[in-house]
Amino acid sequence: MTQPIEHTELQVSGMTCVACAARIEKVLNRMPEVSAAVNFATEKARIDFNPQSTAIPALIAAIQRAGYDAHPLRDFAAEKEERAQAYRHERLQFILSLLLTAPLLLEMALMFFGFHNMPQLLLPSWLQWLLATPVQFWIGKRFYVGAWHSLRGGGANMDVLIALGTSAAYLLSCAMLLLHIGKPVYFEASATIITLVLLGKLLEARAKGRASAALEALINLQPKLAHVERDGIMLDVPATQVKAGDIFLVRPGESVPVDGVVLEGASSMDESMLTGESMPQEKHADDKVYTATFNQHGLLKCRAVAVGAQTQLSAIIRLVEQAQGSKAPIQKLADKISSVFVPVVLVIAAITFVIWWALGAGFATALINAVSVLVIACPCALGLATPTAVVVATGRAALAGILVKDAAALEHAHKLAVLVVDKTGTLTEGKPSVTDLLPATDSNEKDLLQIAASMAQGSTHPLSRALLEYAQTQQETLLKTGSFNELSGSGLRAEINGTTYLLGSPAFIASENIALDEMQVLALQRQGKSVIAIARGKSLLGCIAFADTLRTSSTDAVARLIAMDVRVVMLSGDNAATAQAIARQAGILEFRAEVLPQDKAAHVQSLKNGTSTTPPSLPLSGEETASPPDKGGWGVESRKEFVGMVGDGINDAPALAAADVSFAMKSGSDIAIEAADITLMRNDLMSVVDAIDLSRTALKKIRQNLFFAFAYNVLGIPLAALGMLNPVIAGAAMAMSSVSVVSNALLLKRWQPHNAKR
């Protein structure tokens, strides 16, 4: 029997650049039955492992042997406090380094402005050595330790470059001082480089903290207290102590402590923190309420149904953390370059030194130019270009009610050329209601409704639920059914009082050789109504029509998708006339009718393979045709396209799995997080538009970041090798490169969903 693979996440500390993350990844993946991905931006390792062959302590030990540290994820508050302490320590070290370096910087500034001929204003060399030494070996100790661990593990990271570059400048200056060589010393260069690197790391840490602000905002939404009824007494207890089944109160102006169902009361709830929907949602008895949603008015008495890690908010937080810790496919190129970056830079620095010395520039000049090459080259910007944008984008998406499962889904959404949409519950409200009762000549409306609703008791189909709701409003008495059989996508067969009845689509009833009034059925279908027929034995009892209204935003969403060059194709289990009517209302030119749930995946696959068929254009102006709509006769395409699918995440699961990118709308109380790549907390097709727009915006930022990171090194290293960059300037440029990449990613916070732009 195969041992199930387990998943864990570890918080990693001690990484200084993306080469460190690559090193840890390599060490972990060498272990038996371990698959690991390390994210430099979030400082987390996501690991799949077999507990029979590898335990979590062994994973941590492997990371520690590589020269880093790790521990299992703690709660967000503890991790935040640990990061805050680390930031305070970094800030203190930077301040001390700055105080020691400031006199050296002042002297460099005086020399720059022409005061080098006034020795009385310059610091003596021994004082420069005294100031630079603690910066080099006390404050800069981290670079030597990091370099040692990296080299011992057979790799090379940013610490190697910094340690080599600053040590070369420092030791050269010591030689000048001890041997009384009348050449300039470079203590200010080594100390300033270290100070600037510390400043860059400080600013980078601050910016990275801002990148995860959306996740922190979600976590901070969780209420601390709950008003719980215990033994008839209302007590205030920590929300973490509420148990499933507990009765709790939500007063006006308070947030819901756990997921629950309303027992008594009525109110309006602000659910924008979960769904991104700004309009309040009315809540009455039997409606669900969710953790962190805000009670605007009215007292609600509720029963807890999901607590702790089972709440919808906790599921959202887990999904955001998972997405922020994942790697986008576009990151692979940066990772490949980073893996060989430092060794290549070392070679370039060595060549720079040899060439300058060979050209007679002198040992000091050759060494300083080599130091500039070492200092300006930094793989951090490459490592941060993609993950920081992913962190900001997925967090921003979550606040807008768009839950992205991983970075790959975020990247792929921008490539969509075709979007397949389910009709019921996606384009429409998904709540059909009875509009017409059409009994046969030998029947009546009461008998027709009673028989149909009695058969619907055993079905979960939306039309069955609509029948039962309508029968309840008519106070219809339901009959007991005997044998019952539901034929997926076709209809029902049941026995009532010893008689066999059939209920289903007109096509299903016709297949049983039962005569129908086809013109009557077609007239209803052309109005966009769904029609079912009921038969007793071989005799028709009548037909019932249902209407499912189009969502108010569907037409606008379809128009925007088309404007974004996304081809929209509707799949429907309805007949061709009804499907055409809904497609016309929504502005969709392509549809497939009478598609069974199990066949939707095949249609999605055919679109992906380029073997899909394209229907003739629909008459969108509203004119009717004399003949029934054609559900076939489509011309075959040969072009392969990137296909997305949006559905309710439940009966559309096979089609969602077949799509390149799948979108699941939150259906009622079902969040369907595991069913799709992207879950939409608002039952609104406009959220798909927002998801694609955010994907395109995020990919634009990622490309900008990667271009900047590549261009920085492509331009900076040759300039340093040509002797056109002072080591201090090179250090400043290196320190700011990562900060600029992170800051550019933070601009994604400006992105707004469509409903916020209106």
PDB file of C-alpha atoms in Angstrom, residues 575-718:
ATOM      1  CA  ASN A 575     -32.801  22.864 -25.703  1.00  0.00           C
ATOM      2  CA  ALA A 576     -31.502  24.956 -28.581  1.00  0.00           C
ATOM      3  CA  ALA A 577     -34.348  27.497 -28.537  1.00  0.00           C
ATOM      4  CA  THR A 578     -33.957  28.337 -24.829  1.00  0.00           C
ATOM      5  CA  ALA A 579     -30.167  28.392 -25.093  1.00  0.00           C
ATOM      6  CA  GLN A 580     -30.351  30.713 -28.084  1.00  0.00           C
ATOM      7  CA  ALA A 581     -32.718  33.072 -26.267  1.00  0.00           C
ATOM      8  CA  ILE A 582     -30.416  33.347 -23.247  1.00  0.00           C
ATOM      9  CA  ALA A 583     -27.333  33.692 -25.467  1.00  0.00           C
ATOM     10  CA  ARG A 584     -29.035  36.481 -27.415  1.00  0.00           C
ATOM     11  CA  GLN A 585     -29.920  38.347 -24.208  1.00  0.00           C
ATOM     12  CA  ALA A 586     -26.334  38.032 -22.928  1.00  0.00           C
ATOM     13  CA  GLY A 587     -24.747  39.045 -26.240  1.00  0.00           C
ATOM     14  CA  ILE A 588     -23.046  35.668 -26.755  1.00  0.00           C
ATOM     15  CA  LEU A 589     -22.538  34.616 -30.377  1.00  0.00           C
ATOM     16  CA  GLU A 590     -21.565  30.970 -29.754  1.00  0.00           C
ATOM     17  CA  PHE A 591     -23.416  28.333 -27.764  1.00  0.00           C
ATOM     18  CA  ARG A 592     -23.898  24.605 -27.470  1.00  0.00           C
ATOM     19  CA  ALA A 593     -27.334  23.313 -26.448  1.00  0.00           C
ATOM     20  CA  GLU A 594     -28.535  20.005 -24.958  1.00  0.00           C
ATOM     21  CA  VAL A 595     -25.104  19.287 -23.495  1.00  0.00           C
ATOM     22  CA  LEU A 596     -25.206  16.712 -20.701  1.00  0.00           C
ATOM     23  CA  PRO A 597     -23.094  17.476 -17.590  1.00  0.00           C
ATOM     24  CA  GLN A 598     -20.776  14.559 -18.306  1.00  0.00           C
ATOM     25  CA  ASP A 599     -20.192  15.827 -21.872  1.00  0.00           C
ATOM     26  CA  LYS A 600     -19.104  19.373 -20.980  1.00  0.00           C
ATOM     27  CA  ALA A 601     -15.511  18.293 -20.372  1.00  0.00           C
ATOM     28  CA  ALA A 602     -15.330  16.860 -23.896  1.00  0.00           C
ATOM     29  CA  HIS A 603     -16.443  20.186 -25.369  1.00  0.00           C
ATOM     30  CA  VAL A 604     -13.800  22.037 -23.351  1.00  0.00           C
ATOM     31  CA  GLN A 605     -11.166  19.558 -24.496  1.00  0.00           C
ATOM     32  CA  SER A 606     -12.191  19.972 -28.135  1.00  0.00           C
ATOM     33  CA  LEU A 607     -11.705  23.738 -27.834  1.00  0.00           C
ATOM     34  CA  LYS A 608      -8.255  23.187 -26.329  1.00  0.00           C
ATOM     35  CA  ASN A 609      -7.303  20.783 -29.103  1.00  0.00           C
ATOM     36  CA  GLY A 610      -8.463  23.168 -31.816  1.00  0.00           C
ATOM     37  CA  THR A 611     -11.155  20.753 -32.998  1.00  0.00           C
ATOM     38  CA  SER A 612     -14.087  22.793 -31.704  1.00  0.00           C
ATOM     39  CA  THR A 613     -16.921  23.872 -33.915  1.00  0.00           C
ATOM     40  CA  THR A 614     -18.185  27.395 -34.423  1.00  0.00           C
ATOM     41  CA  PRO A 615     -21.906  28.145 -34.750  1.00  0.00           C
ATOM     42  CA  PRO A 616     -23.414  30.602 -37.181  1.00  0.00           C
ATOM     43  CA  SER A 617     -23.915  34.106 -35.782  1.00  0.00           C
ATOM     44  CA  LEU A 618     -27.049  34.501 -33.693  1.00  0.00           C
ATOM     45  CA  PRO A 619     -29.727  37.043 -34.633  1.00  0.00           C
ATOM     46  CA  LEU A 620     -29.039  39.412 -31.757  1.00  0.00           C
ATOM     47  CA  SER A 621     -31.431  42.104 -32.912  1.00  0.00           C
ATOM     48  CA  GLY A 622     -34.408  40.209 -31.522  1.00  0.00           C
ATOM     49  CA  GLU A 623     -36.025  38.937 -34.750  1.00  0.00           C
ATOM     50  CA  GLU A 624     -37.251  35.350 -34.710  1.00  0.00           C
ATOM     51  CA  THR A 625     -36.692  32.691 -37.341  1.00  0.00           C
ATOM     52  CA  ALA A 626     -39.374  30.427 -38.714  1.00  0.00           C
ATOM     53  CA  SER A 627     -37.449  27.230 -38.175  1.00  0.00           C
ATOM     54  CA  PRO A 628     -36.121  25.849 -34.862  1.00  0.00           C
ATOM     55  CA  PRO A 629     -32.587  26.979 -33.937  1.00  0.00           C
ATOM     56  CA  ASP A 630     -29.820  24.778 -35.246  1.00  0.00           C
ATOM     57  CA  LYS A 631     -27.821  22.983 -32.566  1.00  0.00           C
ATOM     58  CA  GLY A 632     -25.447  21.491 -35.089  1.00  0.00           C
ATOM     59  CA  GLY A 633     -24.024  22.425 -38.456  1.00  0.00           C
ATOM     60  CA  TRP A 634     -20.967  24.152 -37.042  1.00  0.00           C
ATOM     61  CA  GLY A 635     -17.768  24.606 -39.039  1.00  0.00           C
ATOM     62  CA  VAL A 636     -14.634  22.935 -37.677  1.00  0.00           C
ATOM     63  CA  GLU A 637     -11.715  25.084 -36.486  1.00  0.00           C
ATOM     64  CA  SER A 638      -8.107  23.936 -36.498  1.00  0.00           C
ATOM     65  CA  ARG A 639      -6.598  26.569 -34.186  1.00  0.00           C
ATOM     66  CA  LYS A 640      -5.442  25.554 -30.706  1.00  0.00           C
ATOM     67  CA  GLU A 641      -6.428  28.043 -28.028  1.00  0.00           C
ATOM     68  CA  PHE A 642      -5.996  28.664 -24.310  1.00  0.00           C
ATOM     69  CA  VAL A 643      -9.381  27.811 -22.811  1.00  0.00           C
ATOM     70  CA  GLY A 644     -10.997  28.819 -19.532  1.00  0.00           C
ATOM     71  CA  MET A 645     -14.186  27.461 -17.983  1.00  0.00           C
ATOM     72  CA  VAL A 646     -16.515  29.134 -15.514  1.00  0.00           C
ATOM     73  CA  GLY A 647     -19.197  27.174 -13.697  1.00  0.00           C
ATOM     74  CA  ASP A 648     -20.646  26.531 -10.269  1.00  0.00           C
ATOM     75  CA  GLY A 649     -17.762  24.280  -9.206  1.00  0.00           C
ATOM     76  CA  ILE A 650     -20.022  21.312  -8.388  1.00  0.00           C
ATOM     77  CA  ASN A 651     -21.665  19.549 -11.353  1.00  0.00           C
ATOM     78  CA  ASP A 652     -19.217  21.321 -13.673  1.00  0.00           C
ATOM     79  CA  ALA A 653     -16.182  19.799 -11.926  1.00  0.00           C
ATOM     80  CA  PRO A 654     -15.058  17.586 -14.873  1.00  0.00           C
ATOM     81  CA  ALA A 655     -15.234  20.522 -17.299  1.00  0.00           C
ATOM     82  CA  LEU A 656     -13.430  22.786 -14.817  1.00  0.00           C
ATOM     83  CA  ALA A 657     -10.680  20.197 -14.491  1.00  0.00           C
ATOM     84  CA  ALA A 658     -10.353  19.932 -18.291  1.00  0.00           C
ATOM     85  CA  ALA A 659      -9.894  23.699 -18.790  1.00  0.00           C
ATOM     86  CA  ASP A 660      -6.509  25.434 -18.845  1.00  0.00           C
ATOM     87  CA  VAL A 661      -7.851  27.853 -16.211  1.00  0.00           C
ATOM     88  CA  SER A 662     -11.061  27.193 -14.326  1.00  0.00           C
ATOM     89  CA  PHE A 663     -13.272  29.649 -12.459  1.00  0.00           C
ATOM     90  CA  ALA A 664     -15.796  28.409  -9.896  1.00  0.00           C
ATOM     91  CA  MET A 665     -18.549  30.686  -8.724  1.00  0.00           C
ATOM     92  CA  LYS A 666     -19.389  30.444  -5.042  1.00  0.00           C
ATOM     93  CA  SER A 667     -22.672  28.552  -5.102  1.00  0.00           C
ATOM     94  CA  GLY A 668     -24.889  29.211  -2.097  1.00  0.00           C
ATOM     95  CA  SER A 669     -22.982  27.960   0.922  1.00  0.00           C
ATOM     96  CA  ASP A 670     -20.529  25.949  -1.195  1.00  0.00           C
ATOM     97  CA  ILE A 671     -17.271  27.810  -1.627  1.00  0.00           C
ATOM     98  CA  ALA A 672     -15.868  25.177  -4.039  1.00  0.00           C
ATOM     99  CA  ILE A 673     -12.294  26.276  -3.320  1.00  0.00           C
ATOM    100  CA  GLU A 674     -10.836  22.910  -4.311  1.00  0.00           C
ATOM    101  CA  ALA A 675     -12.870  22.651  -7.523  1.00  0.00           C
ATOM    102  CA  ALA A 676     -11.180  25.370  -9.549  1.00  0.00           C
ATOM    103  CA  ASP A 677      -8.010  27.360 -10.098  1.00  0.00           C
ATOM    104  CA  ILE A 678      -9.824  30.590  -9.222  1.00  0.00           C
ATOM    105  CA  THR A 679     -12.874  30.796  -6.963  1.00  0.00           C
ATOM    106  CA  LEU A 680     -15.212  33.782  -7.294  1.00  0.00           C
ATOM    107  CA  MET A 681     -16.844  34.727  -4.017  1.00  0.00           C
ATOM    108  CA  ARG A 682     -19.414  36.842  -5.864  1.00  0.00           C
ATOM    109  CA  ASN A 683     -21.871  34.992  -8.103  1.00  0.00           C
ATOM    110  CA  ASP A 684     -21.119  37.433 -10.875  1.00  0.00           C
ATOM    111  CA  LEU A 685     -19.489  36.925 -14.272  1.00  0.00           C
ATOM    112  CA  MET A 686     -17.924  40.367 -13.867  1.00  0.00           C
ATOM    113  CA  SER A 687     -15.558  38.747 -11.339  1.00  0.00           C
ATOM    114  CA  VAL A 688     -14.103  36.707 -14.214  1.00  0.00           C
ATOM    115  CA  VAL A 689     -13.471  39.960 -16.064  1.00  0.00           C
ATOM    116  CA  ASP A 690     -11.754  41.311 -12.932  1.00  0.00           C
ATOM    117  CA  ALA A 691      -9.646  38.148 -12.558  1.00  0.00           C
ATOM    118  CA  ILE A 692      -8.423  38.324 -16.166  1.00  0.00           C
ATOM    119  CA  ASP A 693      -7.764  42.056 -15.850  1.00  0.00           C
ATOM    120  CA  LEU A 694      -5.786  41.557 -12.631  1.00  0.00           C
ATOM    121  CA  SER A 695      -3.814  38.711 -14.240  1.00  0.00           C
ATOM    122  CA  ARG A 696      -2.870  40.927 -17.175  1.00  0.00           C
ATOM    123  CA  THR A 697      -1.939  43.792 -14.829  1.00  0.00           C
ATOM    124  CA  ALA A 698       0.157  41.500 -12.607  1.00  0.00           C
ATOM    125  CA  LEU A 699       1.959  39.928 -15.583  1.00  0.00           C
ATOM    126  CA  LYS A 700       2.742  43.407 -16.872  1.00  0.00           C
ATOM    127  CA  LYS A 701       4.365  44.243 -13.519  1.00  0.00           C
ATOM    128  CA  ILE A 702       6.264  40.945 -13.455  1.00  0.00           C
ATOM    129  CA  ARG A 703       7.640  41.575 -16.933  1.00  0.00           C
ATOM    130  CA  GLN A 704       8.616  45.109 -15.936  1.00  0.00           C
ATOM    131  CA  ASN A 705      10.404  43.752 -12.871  1.00  0.00           C
ATOM    132  CA  LEU A 706      12.221  41.043 -14.794  1.00  0.00           C
ATOM    133  CA  PHE A 707      13.223  43.516 -17.487  1.00  0.00           C
ATOM    134  CA  PHE A 708      14.535  45.926 -14.881  1.00  0.00           C
ATOM    135  CA  ALA A 709      16.432  43.182 -13.042  1.00  0.00           C
ATOM    136  CA  PHE A 710      18.009  41.865 -16.253  1.00  0.00           C
ATOM    137  CA  ALA A 711      18.752  45.341 -17.624  1.00  0.00           C
ATOM    138  CA  TYR A 712      20.279  46.438 -14.329  1.00  0.00           C
ATOM    139  CA  ASN A 713      22.818  43.634 -14.408  1.00  0.00           C
ATOM    140  CA  VAL A 714      23.348  43.717 -18.183  1.00  0.00           C
ATOM    141  CA  LEU A 715      24.225  47.429 -17.988  1.00  0.00           C
ATOM    142  CA  GLY A 716      25.756  47.610 -14.520  1.00  0.00           C
ATOM    143  CA  ILE A 717      28.300  44.806 -14.728  1.00  0.00           C
ATOM    144  CA  PRO A 718      29.951  46.038 -17.975  1.00  0.00           C
TER     145      PRO A 718
END
